[in-house]
PDB file of C-alpha atoms in Angstrom:
ATOM      1  CA  MET K   1       0.016  -0.100   0.027  1.00 33.00           C
ATOM      2  CA  SER K   2       1.317   3.068  -1.069  1.00 35.00           C
ATOM      3  CA  ILE K   3       1.882   6.169   1.390  1.00 32.00           C
ATOM      4  CA  PRO K   4      -0.123   9.497   0.959  1.00 35.00           C
ATOM      5  CA  ILE K   5       2.033  12.334  -0.236  1.00 34.00           C
ATOM      6  CA  LYS K   6       2.672  15.574  -0.190  1.00 37.00           C
ATOM      7  CA  TYR K   7       1.337  18.807  -2.662  1.00 35.00           C
ATOM      8  CA  TYR K   8       3.674  21.199  -3.860  1.00 33.00           C
ATOM      9  CA  CYS K   9       3.787  24.637  -1.167  1.00 34.00           C
ATOM     10  CA  TYR K  10       1.257  26.144  -3.637  1.00 32.00           C
ATOM     11  CA  ILE K  11      -1.346  23.752  -3.117  1.00 34.00           C
ATOM     12  CA  CYS K  12      -0.248  23.217   1.217  1.00 34.00           C
ATOM     13  CA  ASN K  13      -0.646  26.310   2.555  1.00 33.00           C
ATOM     14  CA  SER K  14       0.693  25.003   6.602  1.00 34.00           C
ATOM     15  CA  ILE K  15       3.919  24.596   5.423  1.00 33.00           C
ATOM     16  CA  THR K  16       6.423  24.517   8.428  1.00 35.00           C
ATOM     17  CA  ILE K  17       9.872  24.910   7.682  1.00 37.00           C
ATOM     18  CA  ASN K  18      13.203  25.953   9.830  1.00 41.00           C
ATOM     19  CA  ALA K  19      15.365  27.599   8.177  1.00 40.00           C
ATOM     20  CA  MET K  20      15.184  26.352   3.882  1.00 41.00           C
ATOM     21  CA  PRO K  21      17.522  27.373   1.570  1.00 44.00           C
ATOM     22  CA  ASN K  22      15.857  29.468  -0.524  1.00 41.00           C
ATOM     23  CA  THR K  23      16.872  28.108  -3.667  1.00 59.00           C
ATOM     24  CA  LYS K  24      14.243  26.548  -5.900  1.00 65.00           C
ATOM     25  CA  ASN K  25      16.747  23.124  -6.815  1.00 80.00           C
ATOM     26  CA  SER K  26      17.229  22.507  -2.650  1.00 85.00           C
ATOM     27  CA  GLU K  27      13.535  22.785  -2.539  1.00 84.00           C
ATOM     28  CA  ILE K  28      12.190  19.856  -5.100  1.00 87.00           C
ATOM     29  CA  ARG K  29      15.123  17.804  -3.815  1.00 90.00           C
ATOM     30  CA  TYR K  30      13.656  18.096   0.230  1.00 90.00           C
ATOM     31  CA  ARG K  31      10.134  17.775  -1.416  1.00 87.00           C
ATOM     32  CA  ILE K  32      11.047  14.335  -3.774  1.00 90.00           C
ATOM     33  CA  LEU K  33      13.790  13.015   0.082  1.00 91.00           C
ATOM     34  CA  ASP K  34      10.781  13.446   1.948  1.00 89.00           C
ATOM     35  CA  ARG K  35       8.445  11.281  -0.462  1.00 87.00           C
ATOM     36  CA  TYR K  36      10.955   7.984  -0.351  1.00 89.00           C
ATOM     37  CA  LEU K  37      11.548   8.557   3.117  1.00 91.00           C
ATOM     38  CA  ARG K  38       7.711   8.489   4.027  1.00 86.00           C
ATOM     39  CA  ARG K  39       7.932   5.190   2.219  1.00 86.00           C
ATOM     40  CA  GLY K  40      10.921   4.174   3.273  1.00 88.00           C
ATOM     41  CA  GLY K  41      14.068   1.211   3.048  1.00 87.00           C
ATOM     42  CA  TYR K  42      15.550   3.405   0.638  1.00 90.00           C
ATOM     43  CA  SER K  43      19.700   2.984   0.205  1.00 92.00           C
ATOM     44  CA  THR K  44      21.138   5.822   0.132  1.00 92.00           C
ATOM     45  CA  ASP K  45      22.161   4.625  -3.552  1.00 92.00           C
ATOM     46  CA  ASP K  46      18.877   4.004  -3.739  1.00 92.00           C
ATOM     47  CA  LEU K  47      17.913   7.285  -3.016  1.00 93.00           C
ATOM     48  CA  HIS K  48      20.643   8.961  -5.212  1.00 93.00           C
ATOM     49  CA  CYS K  49      19.650   8.021  -8.788  1.00 92.00           C
ATOM     50  CA  GLU K  50      15.858   8.013  -7.752  1.00 90.00           C
ATOM     51  CA  ILE K  51      16.136  12.313  -7.636  1.00 92.00           C
ATOM     52  CA  ASN K  52      18.312  12.672  -9.622  1.00 92.00           C
ATOM     53  CA  ARG K  53      16.248  10.376 -12.420  1.00 90.00           C
ATOM     54  CA  GLU K  54      12.892  12.709 -11.192  1.00 88.00           C
ATOM     55  CA  LEU K  55      15.050  16.390 -10.683  1.00 89.00           C
ATOM     56  CA  GLU K  56      16.500  15.561 -14.748  1.00 88.00           C
ATOM     57  CA  MET K  57      12.513  14.459 -15.483  1.00 86.00           C
ATOM     58  CA  LEU K  58      11.490  17.885 -13.567  1.00 84.00           C
ATOM     59  CA  GLY K  59      14.626  20.013 -16.276  1.00 85.00           C
ATOM     60  CA  PHE K  60      16.997  20.394 -12.699  1.00 87.00           C
ATOM     61  CA  PRO K  61      20.893  19.353 -13.113  1.00 89.00           C
ATOM     62  CA  LYS K  62      21.611  15.914 -10.987  1.00 91.00           C
ATOM     63  CA  VAL K  63      23.623  15.687  -8.043  1.00 92.00           C
ATOM     64  CA  CYS K  64      26.164  14.105  -5.979  1.00 93.00           C
ATOM     65  CA  LYS K  65      26.443  11.928  -3.107  1.00 92.00           C
ATOM     66  CA  ASN K  66      27.140  14.038  -0.792  1.00 93.00           C
ATOM     67  CA  THR K  67      24.131  16.146  -1.869  1.00 93.00           C
ATOM     68  CA  ILE K  68      22.040  13.685  -0.891  1.00 92.00           C
ATOM     69  CA  ARG K  69      23.079  13.200   2.792  1.00 92.00           C
ATOM     70  CA  GLY K  70      23.824  16.349   2.964  1.00 92.00           C
ATOM     71  CA  ASP K  71      19.362  17.122   2.506  1.00 92.00           C
ATOM     72  CA  MET K  72      18.610  14.205   4.968  1.00 92.00           C
ATOM     73  CA  ASP K  73      20.996  15.288   7.548  1.00 92.00           C
ATOM     74  CA  PHE K  74      18.982  19.353   7.134  1.00 91.00           C
ATOM     75  CA  ILE K  75      15.836  17.206   6.959  1.00 90.00           C
ATOM     76  CA  GLY K  76      16.608  15.198  10.718  1.00 90.00           C
ATOM     77  CA  SER K  77      16.702  18.790  11.771  1.00 89.00           C
ATOM     78  CA  GLN K  78      13.831  19.705  11.887  1.00 86.00           C
ATOM     79  CA  PRO K  79      11.494  19.996  14.598  1.00 83.00           C
ATOM     80  CA  GLY K  80       9.741  16.452  15.095  1.00 83.00           C
ATOM     81  CA  ILE K  81      10.693  15.121  12.489  1.00 88.00           C
ATOM     82  CA  GLU K  82      13.527  11.889  12.709  1.00 90.00           C
ATOM     83  CA  ILE K  83      15.431   9.825  10.289  1.00 92.00           C
ATOM     84  CA  GLU K  84      16.010   6.459  11.682  1.00 92.00           C
ATOM     85  CA  SER K  85      18.372   3.852  10.022  1.00 91.00           C
ATOM     86  CA  VAL K  86      18.006   0.158   9.514  1.00 90.00           C
ATOM     87  CA  ARG K  87      20.709  -2.470   8.382  1.00 90.00           C
ATOM     88  CA  LYS K  88      19.666  -4.797   6.041  1.00 83.00           C
ATOM     89  CA  GLY K  89      22.807  -7.069   4.819  1.00 82.00           C
ATOM     90  CA  LYS K  90      25.328  -5.357   3.576  1.00 85.00           C
ATOM     91  CA  PHE K  91      23.434  -2.017   3.241  1.00 86.00           C
ATOM     92  CA  VAL K  92      21.455   0.856   5.513  1.00 92.00           C
ATOM     93  CA  THR K  93      18.015   2.518   4.443  1.00 92.00           C
ATOM     94  CA  TYR K  94      16.527   4.845   5.535  1.00 93.00           C
ATOM     95  CA  GLY K  95      12.854   6.364   6.717  1.00 91.00           C
ATOM     96  CA  TYR K  96      11.311   8.432   9.344  1.00 91.00           C
ATOM     97  CA  ALA K  97      10.989   6.838  11.979  1.00 90.00           C
ATOM     98  CA  ASN K  98       6.689   7.867  11.543  1.00 86.00           C
ATOM     99  CA  ARG K  99       5.837   6.846   8.529  1.00 79.00           C
ATOM    100  CA  GLU K 100       2.806   9.419   8.940  1.00 78.00           C
ATOM    101  CA  MET K 101       6.195  12.561   9.088  1.00 83.00           C
ATOM    102  CA  SER K 102       6.690  15.065   6.799  1.00 82.00           C
ATOM    103  CA  MET K 103       7.805  17.998   6.805  1.00 80.00           C
ATOM    104  CA  TYR K 104       5.038  19.238   4.656  1.00 74.00           C
ATOM    105  CA  ARG K 105       2.233  18.163   6.528  1.00 62.00           C
ATOM    106  CA  LEU K 106      -0.343  17.188   4.656  1.00 55.00           C
ATOM    107  CA  GLN K 107      -2.869  14.786   6.431  1.00 55.00           C
ATOM    108  CA  LEU K 108      -4.411  12.412   3.435  1.00 60.00           C
ATOM    109  CA  ASN K 109      -5.783   9.084   3.885  1.00 62.00           C
ATOM    110  CA  GLU K 110      -5.352   5.973   0.501  1.00 62.00           C
ATOM    111  CA  ASP K 111      -8.916   6.912  -0.485  1.00 70.00           C
ATOM    112  CA  GLU K 112      -8.571  10.952  -0.570  1.00 68.00           C
ATOM    113  CA  ILE K 113      -5.242   9.990  -2.430  1.00 66.00           C
ATOM    114  CA  GLY K 114      -7.123   7.702  -4.762  1.00 68.00           C
ATOM    115  CA  GLN K 115      -9.835  11.661  -5.357  1.00 71.00           C
ATOM    116  CA  MET K 116      -6.877  13.544  -6.370  1.00 69.00           C
ATOM    117  CA  MET K 117      -5.432  11.310  -8.218  1.00 68.00           C
ATOM    118  CA  GLN K 118      -8.959  10.617 -10.209  1.00 69.00           C
ATOM    119  CA  CYS K 119      -9.343  14.654 -10.340  1.00 71.00           C
ATOM    120  CA  VAL K 120      -6.213  14.816 -11.962  1.00 66.00           C
ATOM    121  CA  ALA K 121      -6.786  12.293 -14.544  1.00 66.00           C
ATOM    122  CA  MET K 122     -10.336  14.555 -15.021  1.00 67.00           C
ATOM    123  CA  LEU K 123      -7.714  17.008 -15.948  1.00 64.00           C
ATOM    124  CA  SER K 124      -5.332  15.698 -18.022  1.00 61.00           C
ATOM    125  CA  ARG K 125      -8.696  15.908 -21.073  1.00 60.00           C
ATOM    126  CA  PHE K 126      -8.340  19.412 -20.449  1.00 60.00           C
ATOM    127  CA  GLU K 127      -4.583  18.816 -22.028  1.00 53.00           C
ATOM    128  CA  GLY K 128      -4.079  20.101 -26.095  1.00 53.00           C
ATOM    129  CA  MET K 129      -6.720  22.116 -25.838  1.00 56.00           C
ATOM    130  CA  PRO K 130      -5.563  26.121 -27.267  1.00 52.00           C
ATOM    131  CA  GLN K 131      -5.447  28.095 -24.757  1.00 52.00           C
ATOM    132  CA  MET K 132      -4.789  25.839 -21.689  1.00 58.00           C
ATOM    133  CA  GLU K 133      -1.591  25.265 -21.787  1.00 57.00           C
ATOM    134  CA  TRP K 134      -1.254  25.036 -18.261  1.00 59.00           C
ATOM    135  CA  ILE K 135      -3.122  22.816 -17.678  1.00 61.00           C
ATOM    136  CA  SER K 136      -0.375  20.308 -18.717  1.00 61.00           C
ATOM    137  CA  SER K 137       2.248  21.861 -16.426  1.00 61.00           C
ATOM    138  CA  PHE K 138       0.296  21.681 -14.243  1.00 62.00           C
ATOM    139  CA  VAL K 139      -0.843  18.371 -14.191  1.00 63.00           C
ATOM    140  CA  ASP K 140       2.652  16.983 -14.469  1.00 62.00           C
ATOM    141  CA  ARG K 141       3.723  18.702 -11.506  1.00 59.00           C
ATOM    142  CA  PHE K 142       1.421  17.700  -9.568  1.00 61.00           C
ATOM    143  CA  LYS K 143       1.150  13.918 -10.676  1.00 59.00           C
ATOM    144  CA  LEU K 144       4.893  14.479  -9.391  1.00 56.00           C
ATOM    145  CA  SER K 145       3.434  15.690  -6.012  1.00 57.00           C
ATOM    146  CA  LEU K 146       1.009  12.941  -5.007  1.00 57.00           C
ATOM    147  CA  ASP K 147       4.000  10.185  -6.812  1.00 54.00           C
ATOM    148  CA  ILE K 148       0.906   9.920  -9.139  1.00 53.00           C
ATOM    149  CA  ASN K 149       2.440   7.852 -12.636  1.00 51.00           C
ATOM    150  CA  THR K 150       1.827   9.167 -15.488  1.00 46.00           C
ATOM    151  CA  ASP K 151       0.398   6.710 -17.394  1.00 51.00           C
ATOM    152  CA  VAL K 152      -2.235   5.696 -14.487  1.00 50.00           C
ATOM    153  CA  GLU K 153      -5.388   4.211 -15.602  1.00 54.00           C
ATOM    154  CA  ARG K 154      -8.769   6.148 -15.424  1.00 53.00           C
ATOM    155  CA  VAL K 155     -11.656   4.570 -13.908  1.00 55.00           C
ATOM    156  CA  VAL K 156     -14.353   7.697 -14.725  1.00 51.00           C
ATOM    157  CA  GLY K 157     -14.350   8.476 -19.073  1.00 54.00           C
ATOM    158  CA  LEU K 158     -16.866  11.576 -19.751  1.00 55.00           C
ATOM    159  CA  ASP K 159     -17.384  11.756 -23.382  1.00 60.00           C
ATOM    160  CA  GLU K 160     -14.862  14.176 -25.657  1.00 62.00           C
ATOM    161  CA  ASN K 161     -14.456  15.446 -29.023  1.00 66.00           C
ATOM    162  CA  LYS K 162     -11.460  17.448 -29.575  1.00 64.00           C
ATOM    163  CA  TYR K 163     -12.096  18.985 -33.034  1.00 67.00           C
ATOM    164  CA  LEU K 164     -15.672  20.211 -32.564  1.00 74.00           C
ATOM    165  CA  GLN K 165     -16.288  23.815 -34.130  1.00 82.00           C
ATOM    166  CA  GLY K 166     -14.884  26.663 -31.908  1.00 85.00           C
ATOM    167  CA  LEU K 167     -13.250  24.403 -28.738  1.00 82.00           C
ATOM    168  CA  HIS K 168     -10.145  27.218 -28.763  1.00 83.00           C
ATOM    169  CA  TYR K 169     -12.744  29.668 -27.425  1.00 88.00           C
ATOM    170  CA  PHE K 170     -12.934  27.398 -23.489  1.00 86.00           C
ATOM    171  CA  GLY K 171      -9.963  28.986 -22.739  1.00 82.00           C
ATOM    172  CA  ARG K 172     -10.897  32.524 -23.767  1.00 88.00           C
ATOM    173  CA  LEU K 173     -13.950  32.292 -22.115  1.00 90.00           C
ATOM    174  CA  LEU K 174     -13.284  29.737 -18.709  1.00 86.00           C
ATOM    175  CA  SER K 175     -10.882  33.213 -17.699  1.00 84.00           C
ATOM    176  CA  ALA K 176     -13.755  35.562 -18.769  1.00 89.00           C
ATOM    177  CA  ILE K 177     -15.679  33.891 -16.197  1.00 89.00           C
ATOM    178  CA  THR K 178     -12.844  33.666 -13.730  1.00 84.00           C
ATOM    179  CA  ASN K 179     -12.125  37.273 -13.829  1.00 84.00           C
ATOM    180  CA  ARG K 180     -15.747  38.364 -14.150  1.00 88.00           C
ATOM    181  CA  GLU K 181     -15.524  39.886 -17.234  1.00 92.00           C
ATOM    182  CA  VAL K 182     -17.792  41.197 -19.587  1.00 94.00           C
ATOM    183  CA  LEU K 183     -17.265  39.717 -23.666  1.00 95.00           C
ATOM    184  CA  ARG K 184     -18.265  40.945 -27.225  1.00 95.00           C
ATOM    185  CA  LEU K 185     -19.317  37.931 -28.655  1.00 96.00           C
ATOM    186  CA  THR K 186     -19.833  38.029 -33.027  1.00 95.00           C
ATOM    187  CA  TYR K 187     -22.363  35.149 -32.670  1.00 95.00           C
ATOM    188  CA  THR K 188     -24.767  33.829 -35.587  1.00 92.00           C
ATOM    189  CA  PRO K 189     -27.618  32.763 -34.512  1.00 88.00           C
ATOM    190  CA  PHE K 190     -29.709  29.575 -35.339  1.00 82.00           C
ATOM    191  CA  HIS K 191     -32.297  31.622 -37.223  1.00 81.00           C
ATOM    192  CA  ASN K 192     -30.450  33.651 -38.080  1.00 81.00           C
ATOM    193  CA  SER K 193     -27.317  33.926 -41.340  1.00 82.00           C
ATOM    194  CA  THR K 194     -26.323  37.093 -40.028  1.00 87.00           C
ATOM    195  CA  PRO K 195     -23.186  37.533 -37.829  1.00 91.00           C
ATOM    196  CA  GLY K 196     -24.340  40.053 -34.455  1.00 92.00           C
ATOM    197  CA  LEU K 197     -22.431  40.970 -31.866  1.00 94.00           C
ATOM    198  CA  PHE K 198     -24.103  39.993 -28.706  1.00 95.00           C
ATOM    199  CA  SER K 199     -22.646  41.848 -25.169  1.00 95.00           C
ATOM    200  CA  VAL K 200     -22.240  39.067 -22.624  1.00 95.00           C
ATOM    201  CA  HIS K 201     -21.812  38.674 -18.479  1.00 95.00           C
ATOM    202  CA  PRO K 202     -20.081  34.670 -18.616  1.00 94.00           C
ATOM    203  CA  TYR K 203     -21.283  32.681 -15.937  1.00 92.00           C
ATOM    204  CA  TYR K 204     -21.146  28.534 -17.309  1.00 90.00           C
ATOM    205  CA  LEU K 205     -19.654  26.649 -19.624  1.00 89.00           C
ATOM    206  CA  LYS K 206     -21.900  22.957 -20.330  1.00 88.00           C
ATOM    207  CA  GLU K 207     -20.758  20.093 -22.143  1.00 84.00           C
ATOM    208  CA  TYR K 208     -24.276  19.030 -24.124  1.00 84.00           C
ATOM    209  CA  ASN K 209     -24.500  16.121 -26.471  1.00 82.00           C
ATOM    210  CA  ASN K 210     -20.797  16.731 -27.512  1.00 80.00           C
ATOM    211  CA  ARG K 211     -21.394  20.336 -28.204  1.00 85.00           C
ATOM    212  CA  TRP K 212     -19.871  23.157 -25.646  1.00 88.00           C
ATOM    213  CA  PHE K 213     -21.896  26.412 -24.903  1.00 92.00           C
ATOM    214  CA  LEU K 214     -21.268  29.560 -22.580  1.00 93.00           C
ATOM    215  CA  ILE K 215     -24.786  29.999 -20.720  1.00 93.00           C
ATOM    216  CA  ALA K 216     -24.630  34.083 -19.853  1.00 93.00           C
ATOM    217  CA  ARG K 217     -26.714  36.953 -18.599  1.00 92.00           C
ATOM    218  CA  THR K 218     -26.820  38.975 -22.450  1.00 93.00           C
ATOM    219  CA  GLU K 219     -26.997  42.410 -21.780  1.00 93.00           C
ATOM    220  CA  GLY K 220     -29.630  44.162 -21.375  1.00 89.00           C
ATOM    221  CA  ARG K 221     -31.612  41.270 -20.952  1.00 89.00           C
ATOM    222  CA  GLU K 222     -32.726  39.442 -17.136  1.00 83.00           C
ATOM    223  CA  ASP K 223     -32.828  35.710 -18.431  1.00 85.00           C
ATOM    224  CA  LEU K 224     -29.890  33.195 -19.437  1.00 88.00           C
ATOM    225  CA  SER K 225     -28.706  32.653 -22.529  1.00 90.00           C
ATOM    226  CA  ASN K 226     -27.331  29.961 -24.077  1.00 92.00           C
ATOM    227  CA  TYR K 227     -24.622  30.148 -27.314  1.00 94.00           C
ATOM    228  CA  ALA K 228     -22.918  27.409 -29.030  1.00 93.00           C
ATOM    229  CA  PHE K 229     -19.141  27.433 -29.399  1.00 93.00           C
ATOM    230  CA  ASP K 230     -19.367  26.222 -33.086  1.00 92.00           C
ATOM    231  CA  ARG K 231     -21.713  29.655 -33.527  1.00 93.00           C
ATOM    232  CA  ILE K 232     -19.526  32.316 -32.061  1.00 95.00           C
ATOM    233  CA  ASP K 233     -16.809  34.168 -34.759  1.00 94.00           C
ATOM    234  CA  SER K 234     -15.002  36.174 -32.137  1.00 94.00           C
ATOM    235  CA  ILE K 235     -14.898  37.434 -28.676  1.00 95.00           C
ATOM    236  CA  ASP K 236     -13.602  40.386 -27.817  1.00 94.00           C
ATOM    237  CA  SER K 237     -13.833  41.614 -24.136  1.00 92.00           C
ATOM    238  CA  CYS K 238     -16.355  44.628 -23.321  1.00 89.00           C
ATOM    239  CA  PRO K 239     -14.352  46.806 -20.869  1.00 87.00           C
ATOM    240  CA  ASP K 240     -17.227  49.500 -21.084  1.00 89.00           C
ATOM    241  CA  ILE K 241     -19.981  47.497 -19.323  1.00 91.00           C
ATOM    242  CA  LYS K 242     -19.741  46.332 -16.100  1.00 90.00           C
ATOM    243  CA  TYR K 243     -19.995  42.908 -14.947  1.00 91.00           C
ATOM    244  CA  ILE K 244     -23.174  41.575 -13.446  1.00 89.00           C
ATOM    245  CA  PRO K 245     -22.670  38.192 -10.961  1.00 86.00           C
ATOM    246  CA  ASN K 246     -24.345  35.415 -11.760  1.00 80.00           C
ATOM    247  CA  ASP K 247     -27.321  35.509  -8.964  1.00 70.00           C
ATOM    248  CA  LEU K 248     -28.871  32.646 -10.399  1.00 58.00           C
ATOM    249  CA  ARG K 249     -27.257  29.949  -8.346  1.00 55.00           C
ATOM    250  CA  CYS K 250     -29.193  26.667  -9.592  1.00 51.00           C
ATOM    251  CA  ILE K 251     -27.761  26.882 -12.981  1.00 54.00           C
ATOM    252  CA  PRO K 252     -25.237  23.846 -12.225  1.00 54.00           C
ATOM    253  CA  THR K 253     -28.127  21.637 -11.105  1.00 53.00           C
ATOM    254  CA  MET K 254     -30.724  22.798 -14.083  1.00 55.00           C
ATOM    255  CA  ASN K 255     -32.240  19.711 -16.379  1.00 54.00           C
ATOM    256  CA  TRP K 256     -30.590  20.222 -18.919  1.00 47.00           C
ATOM    257  CA  SER K 257     -32.868  18.026 -21.335  1.00 49.00           C
ATOM    258  CA  ASN K 258     -35.656  21.082 -20.792  1.00 53.00           C
ATOM    259  CA  SER K 259     -34.002  23.956 -21.413  1.00 53.00           C
ATOM    260  CA  PHE K 260     -31.496  22.818 -24.256  1.00 53.00           C
ATOM    261  CA  CYS K 261     -35.004  21.903 -26.301  1.00 50.00           C
ATOM    262  CA  HIS K 262     -36.559  24.426 -26.340  1.00 48.00           C
ATOM    263  CA  SER K 263     -33.336  26.929 -27.274  1.00 49.00           C
ATOM    264  CA  VAL K 264     -30.831  24.927 -28.424  1.00 48.00           C
ATOM    265  CA  ARG K 265     -30.790  23.438 -32.777  1.00 43.00           C
ATOM    266  CA  VAL K 266     -28.441  20.752 -34.351  1.00 37.00           C
TER     267      VAL K 266
END
């Protein structure tokens, strides 16, 4: 059974480490070494090999065994941390005296780790989408910090079609929702062959019947409208209009079958 692993410091804000050198390389090494010490059973040669393998994967230079020994001394000097050595034949292996120890103090049980692994796997479905390049970088670092195999088997499947028209607007629309930005869409409605301009307050992105839709409040209207990605011609910012927050909290639980059958045309 695997041991719960650490998030990186931008996820876990409760890090309490004394006098840690302020270098990115040492920080990465400490986090990798912390994971292996939680498992235990690694010799100095093993730790040297595994840490260099992960450093190389992340684009950092390799280090010598003396550096690893120095890192272990530093970790062992932290309050509440005790590294024990166990002789196995001619080798000496190292690990935390208590496998629940960690310099990064993240409390996750095995079920929570499994759930996080699937969340990362689901998040990975957005990798490769235009304007979503940050997802790939985030997922790679998150996989490392949770000790997730990059070839982990997914157990949750979602319909997707990366070649849908208008899918490249996903990142721009998601950013606008997050930043509460009013947008001006050049949009061609189903019932009109001429594109029109629509100022919208974006609230929600919804995939329905293998198509993506933006749910938004159109300027000058009180109800919600949906805009199919594949009918959007262009998107521009609209800074002259003040954003109206969403006060209809029922959006995620709407009956989409009833809502869309009257307003969406194939």
